């Protein structure tokens, strides 16, 4: 227990972090270890290159986008707090924890999870997934299995499906509506972050 | 009327049934009494007697004259009885299913058992002895494999494997727990004196516990299929019931061996052997199943030329996997289960779609049929005085322990599982899982195989098993539905297939794996991903046809399926409308559908258009595409005018199709072929069609690719157009369009026949449509480079699309379906569509006077 405390003490503002993310001290320590392992040069922050060094991530078709999601616009680095906050999106929703009425929306709420997914599509950050943006993601995910022509039809159709105001793009509201029936809590949660 | 029908059916059932009974009586007379012929008596068992009889019956008798007809009952006896019994059982199902008010309350399985009681009573009444009963050999070799194969082949794979851990825990540990506790508790009660004096030892009790431990897949499928609980709960109960049969049989064999060995000989070594054999049997069986699955998948790669029997391979090989496992004394049920589960993906990809459908229906038919037979015979077997040895204590205690320990086991195991599950199983679901522990035919089959020499109280066990089966299937089956409703168990959500859902699912998977990578943990997604990678690279290469491999992407699959659905709705709508006109209504088609049609029509459109342009301008050199584009505005906005055009347009549509569709040259020859039932297609014909299609496709592709958008050419001719404009043609309300607007006119009966005569000739006069201004801007300003060729083609086809307003008024247009909305090529065209919608008030023509002229 002593080592636990000492590790925790090394992290600045750890109480605030735990409060915001809902992670337990064990999680924080585990993530901190991982953070230090990724931060090979010990600078206290991570660069996109640090993420790029993860071998499996390079195989991920939308890996770049996911790495990009860690960096807030204009910034080239991510510190531990931001790192944990991003990962907190994937903490399973806990039903047992009593909900305080005046507490802010937790990071792992449904709409925050959705927002995270949405911004992966919406690369130009205009609040809308345009046809081109969608096409890029689809191309990455479907790869060589379908022809370009089919890809475009799929993109068209996907947009038609979700597009309620007929502006040929999917806004976040439309995105949320199209996934209304999907159990996001289950699909965007990682077990060991519980 | 309904009553009459019901009555007739019951009558028919009785007739059939009495035939089989009569047959039985005959048979009982000839064969020595006491020989138990089971209904579905295996041919192997009875052929000897029947052949003997047949030779004795009429073979030896010297004939004095040529007999015209001979009564040869014994020739056909066995197969005849089998067929009659199958018919009887299926008629039972028919009777049961007659009234849905009854089946809504009682589960079908329970009703079948009750009908079985009645039939058994009749047999008993006729023969004074139960001539027919379910004998284990028939059950395990002929009835069960079909059901398990069907269940495993139709298993929702992803769900199954993602819950495999929980299923295995329940199936293995849960079953062992049930077997052990029920056996020991019964034994303890016996020692305590609760059952009087019975000749049963501890090991026999354990054996009995083992045979009672299995949750029966047949009963579970029958009951749970009707209640629609949520997927996870369903797969847990169902998967458990499938896998634990294997475990039960293994346990049964181990205990059976122990019983044969006798108590004193059992030492630690034997027990360890038992445990080892348990694992060998279970895993060996599963492994054998996987081997057979690989064999089947590889075989279906090369069965293209014998498509008709392709589906049969799966059934035969699946059955062989069962028998092989049985031969090697491995778990046959596990073998066939894993065979079905593992091969389904690859064979579905390898085989022709027709074969897949055939296979699916055949399996369903066989499984349903044998399930019906099992239940009827479970009921029928009970009507036998010989098997009933009543011991209240034993029976009631068994019932109690079976239910009690099932609940305890389920709750304990789920509590352990929930500690590590992402989505915990909640208490209501756990309760239903416990309640769903239905015992069925497997338990009965095992009880019937007990050896009376080793277990003196076999009949008591058999009777008790039957009572437990009836209790669980009938009572728990009936109460399951109300219980599920009362507890508000989460039902299976009917989520419709959407591309967004599919696509985002994929995205979520990638996101989760990425996050796991970043966290440096090997979570579930890590395994999934690596398996997928491995499967893509090696397994699919080995087991799938190369062309099947390309089309297996689920997103594309969803896309394809949606389009097929659209096409179907489309055709249905059109048929309801009673004409082909719906084909013209391209704007309602989904993207892919349009593409198809565009390709089909590509070759005929230019011709027509060219004809017309020639007439109109006297020029041939107008680029075909531009003329076609010009047709687009020609959709009329005037409803009253359209009213009068209905009939002629239909005629013209027919004419058009007649002229331009490819005529089949080789008509279907009335040939009969055993191995093919295709329409005879001439390869030359196919090639010609192909070439025609390709040619037109290429042309349009060129024009689209090179940026020479037809719409641009259009702008070269405005002068020409304007010269025609003064003729007032575009504004002429009486001018009809060659073949536009059919869609909405069929509801208009005002088209009198006289007008047909009046209109028809006129349509050969160069028709140029009334402008639909809402279309024009799109045509002028859309050289969308990214438009695939077929989309440009679509533009052409829009020439025959109804105006926006008219479309809106179509009584049958599925405008409420979001996915059949007009395609929007770009934002600009969206605007025009919006305007088109707004243009209901006929102020449209003056909105863009300049562009309006871009017409023929």
GROMACS .gro file of C-alpha atoms in nm, chain A residues 30-31 34 38 51 54 56-57 60-62 66 70 83 86-87 90 92 116-117 120-121 131 134 138 141-142 145-146 149-150 152-154 156-158 160-164 166-168 170 175 178-179 181 184 186-192 194, chain B residues 418-424 494 496 498-501 503-508 510-521 524 526 529 550 552-553 555-556 559 562-563 566 590-591 595 697 786 788 790-791 818-819 821 823-824 826 830 837:
model
  118
   30UNK     CA    1  -0.155   0.120  -1.408
   31UNK     CA    2  -0.215   0.393  -1.662
   34UNK     CA    3   0.192   0.271  -1.919
   38UNK     CA    4   0.530   0.517  -2.375
   51UNK     CA    5   0.197   0.661  -3.016
   54UNK     CA    6   0.307   0.112  -3.071
   56UNK     CA    7  -0.027  -0.283  -3.322
   57UNK     CA    8  -0.160   0.066  -3.353
   60UNK     CA    9  -0.514  -0.021  -3.712
   61UNK     CA   10  -0.685   0.122  -4.019
   62UNK     CA   11  -0.808   0.425  -3.832
   66UNK     CA   12  -0.738   0.771  -3.291
   70UNK     CA   13  -0.551   1.247  -2.804
   83UNK     CA   14  -0.418   1.103  -2.157
   86UNK     CA   15  -0.928   1.037  -2.309
   87UNK     CA   16  -0.910   0.683  -2.181
   90UNK     CA   17  -1.400   0.391  -2.231
   92UNK     CA   18  -1.778   0.106  -1.844
  116UNK     CA   19  -1.540   1.075  -2.923
  117UNK     CA   20  -1.644   0.851  -3.208
  120UNK     CA   21  -1.286   1.062  -3.546
  121UNK     CA   22  -1.495   1.107  -3.856
  131UNK     CA   23  -1.938   1.277  -4.763
  134UNK     CA   24  -1.709   0.949  -4.444
  138UNK     CA   25  -1.489   0.382  -4.509
  141UNK     CA   26  -1.192   0.034  -4.288
  142UNK     CA   27  -1.314  -0.159  -4.588
  145UNK     CA   28  -1.254  -0.562  -5.041
  146UNK     CA   29  -1.485  -0.335  -5.231
  149UNK     CA   30  -1.763   0.266  -5.691
  150UNK     CA   31  -1.924   0.050  -5.430
  152UNK     CA   32  -1.917   0.563  -5.288
  153UNK     CA   33  -2.257   0.406  -5.302
  154UNK     CA   34  -2.214   0.288  -4.948
  156UNK     CA   35  -2.405   0.789  -5.015
  157UNK     CA   36  -2.645   0.552  -4.866
  158UNK     CA   37  -2.502   0.586  -4.518
  160UNK     CA   38  -2.898   0.927  -4.670
  161UNK     CA   39  -2.982   0.701  -4.384
  162UNK     CA   40  -2.873   0.938  -4.115
  163UNK     CA   41  -2.920   1.270  -4.283
  164UNK     CA   42  -3.235   1.426  -4.150
  166UNK     CA   43  -3.081   1.689  -4.608
  167UNK     CA   44  -2.764   1.885  -4.606
  168UNK     CA   45  -2.567   1.589  -4.735
  170UNK     CA   46  -2.420   1.401  -4.078
  175UNK     CA   47  -2.519   1.080  -3.569
  178UNK     CA   48  -2.880   0.703  -3.611
  179UNK     CA   49  -2.722   0.514  -3.325
  181UNK     CA   50  -3.076   0.177  -3.076
  184UNK     CA   51  -2.309   0.240  -2.680
  186UNK     CA   52  -2.148  -0.188  -2.417
  187UNK     CA   53  -1.979  -0.119  -2.743
  188UNK     CA   54  -1.756   0.163  -2.630
  189UNK     CA   55  -1.632   0.022  -2.305
  190UNK     CA   56  -1.324  -0.172  -2.215
  191UNK     CA   57  -1.352  -0.435  -1.951
  192UNK     CA   58  -1.031  -0.382  -1.762
  194UNK     CA   59  -1.395  -0.105  -1.488
  612UNK     CA   60  -2.019  -1.128  -1.321
  613UNK     CA   61  -1.707  -1.025  -1.142
  614UNK     CA   62  -1.524  -1.017  -1.468
  615UNK     CA   63  -1.795  -0.957  -1.721
  616UNK     CA   64  -1.820  -0.625  -1.897
  617UNK     CA   65  -2.196  -0.653  -1.903
  618UNK     CA   66  -2.306  -0.833  -1.590
  688UNK     CA   67  -3.571  -0.569  -3.297
  690UNK     CA   68  -3.319  -0.293  -3.797
  692UNK     CA   69  -2.865   0.009  -4.085
  693UNK     CA   70  -2.547   0.097  -4.257
  694UNK     CA   71  -2.471   0.350  -3.990
  695UNK     CA   72  -2.497   0.086  -3.725
  697UNK     CA   73  -2.018   0.105  -3.999
  698UNK     CA   74  -1.998   0.243  -3.650
  699UNK     CA   75  -1.975  -0.101  -3.504
  700UNK     CA   76  -1.667  -0.152  -3.710
  701UNK     CA   77  -1.534   0.184  -3.605
  702UNK     CA   78  -1.600   0.106  -3.240
  704UNK     CA   79  -1.113  -0.039  -3.413
  705UNK     CA   80  -1.130   0.227  -3.148
  706UNK     CA   81  -1.144  -0.025  -2.869
  707UNK     CA   82  -0.854  -0.227  -3.000
  708UNK     CA   83  -0.655   0.090  -3.041
  709UNK     CA   84  -0.730   0.190  -2.685
  710UNK     CA   85  -0.625  -0.149  -2.562
  711UNK     CA   86  -0.302  -0.116  -2.753
  712UNK     CA   87  -0.243   0.222  -2.602
  713UNK     CA   88  -0.310   0.088  -2.258
  714UNK     CA   89  -0.083  -0.201  -2.335
  715UNK     CA   90  -0.328  -0.464  -2.228
  718UNK     CA   91  -1.094  -0.921  -2.550
  720UNK     CA   92  -0.697  -0.798  -2.882
  723UNK     CA   93  -0.853  -0.877  -3.371
  744UNK     CA   94  -1.388  -1.080  -5.164
  746UNK     CA   95  -1.746  -1.121  -4.716
  747UNK     CA   96  -1.720  -0.776  -4.576
  749UNK     CA   97  -2.057  -0.362  -4.418
  750UNK     CA   98  -2.086  -0.438  -4.781
  753UNK     CA   99  -2.540  -0.262  -4.797
  756UNK     CA  100  -3.056  -0.330  -4.780
  757UNK     CA  101  -3.054  -0.282  -5.151
  760UNK     CA  102  -3.542  -0.200  -5.146
  784UNK     CA  103  -3.171   0.318  -5.380
  785UNK     CA  104  -2.836   0.388  -5.518
  789UNK     CA  105  -2.720   0.156  -6.090
  891UNK     CA  106  -2.119   0.133  -6.967
  980UNK     CA  107  -1.688   1.232  -5.865
  982UNK     CA  108  -1.955   0.745  -6.102
  984UNK     CA  109  -2.382   0.509  -6.352
  985UNK     CA  110  -2.491   0.808  -6.166
 1012UNK     CA  111  -3.580   0.728  -4.574
 1013UNK     CA  112  -3.353   0.509  -4.772
 1015UNK     CA  113  -3.518   0.900  -5.110
 1017UNK     CA  114  -3.032   1.060  -5.443
 1018UNK     CA  115  -2.854   1.379  -5.400
 1020UNK     CA  116  -2.426   1.722  -5.457
 1024UNK     CA  117  -3.021   1.912  -5.292
 1031UNK     CA  118  -4.075   2.016  -5.319
   0.00000   0.00000   0.00000
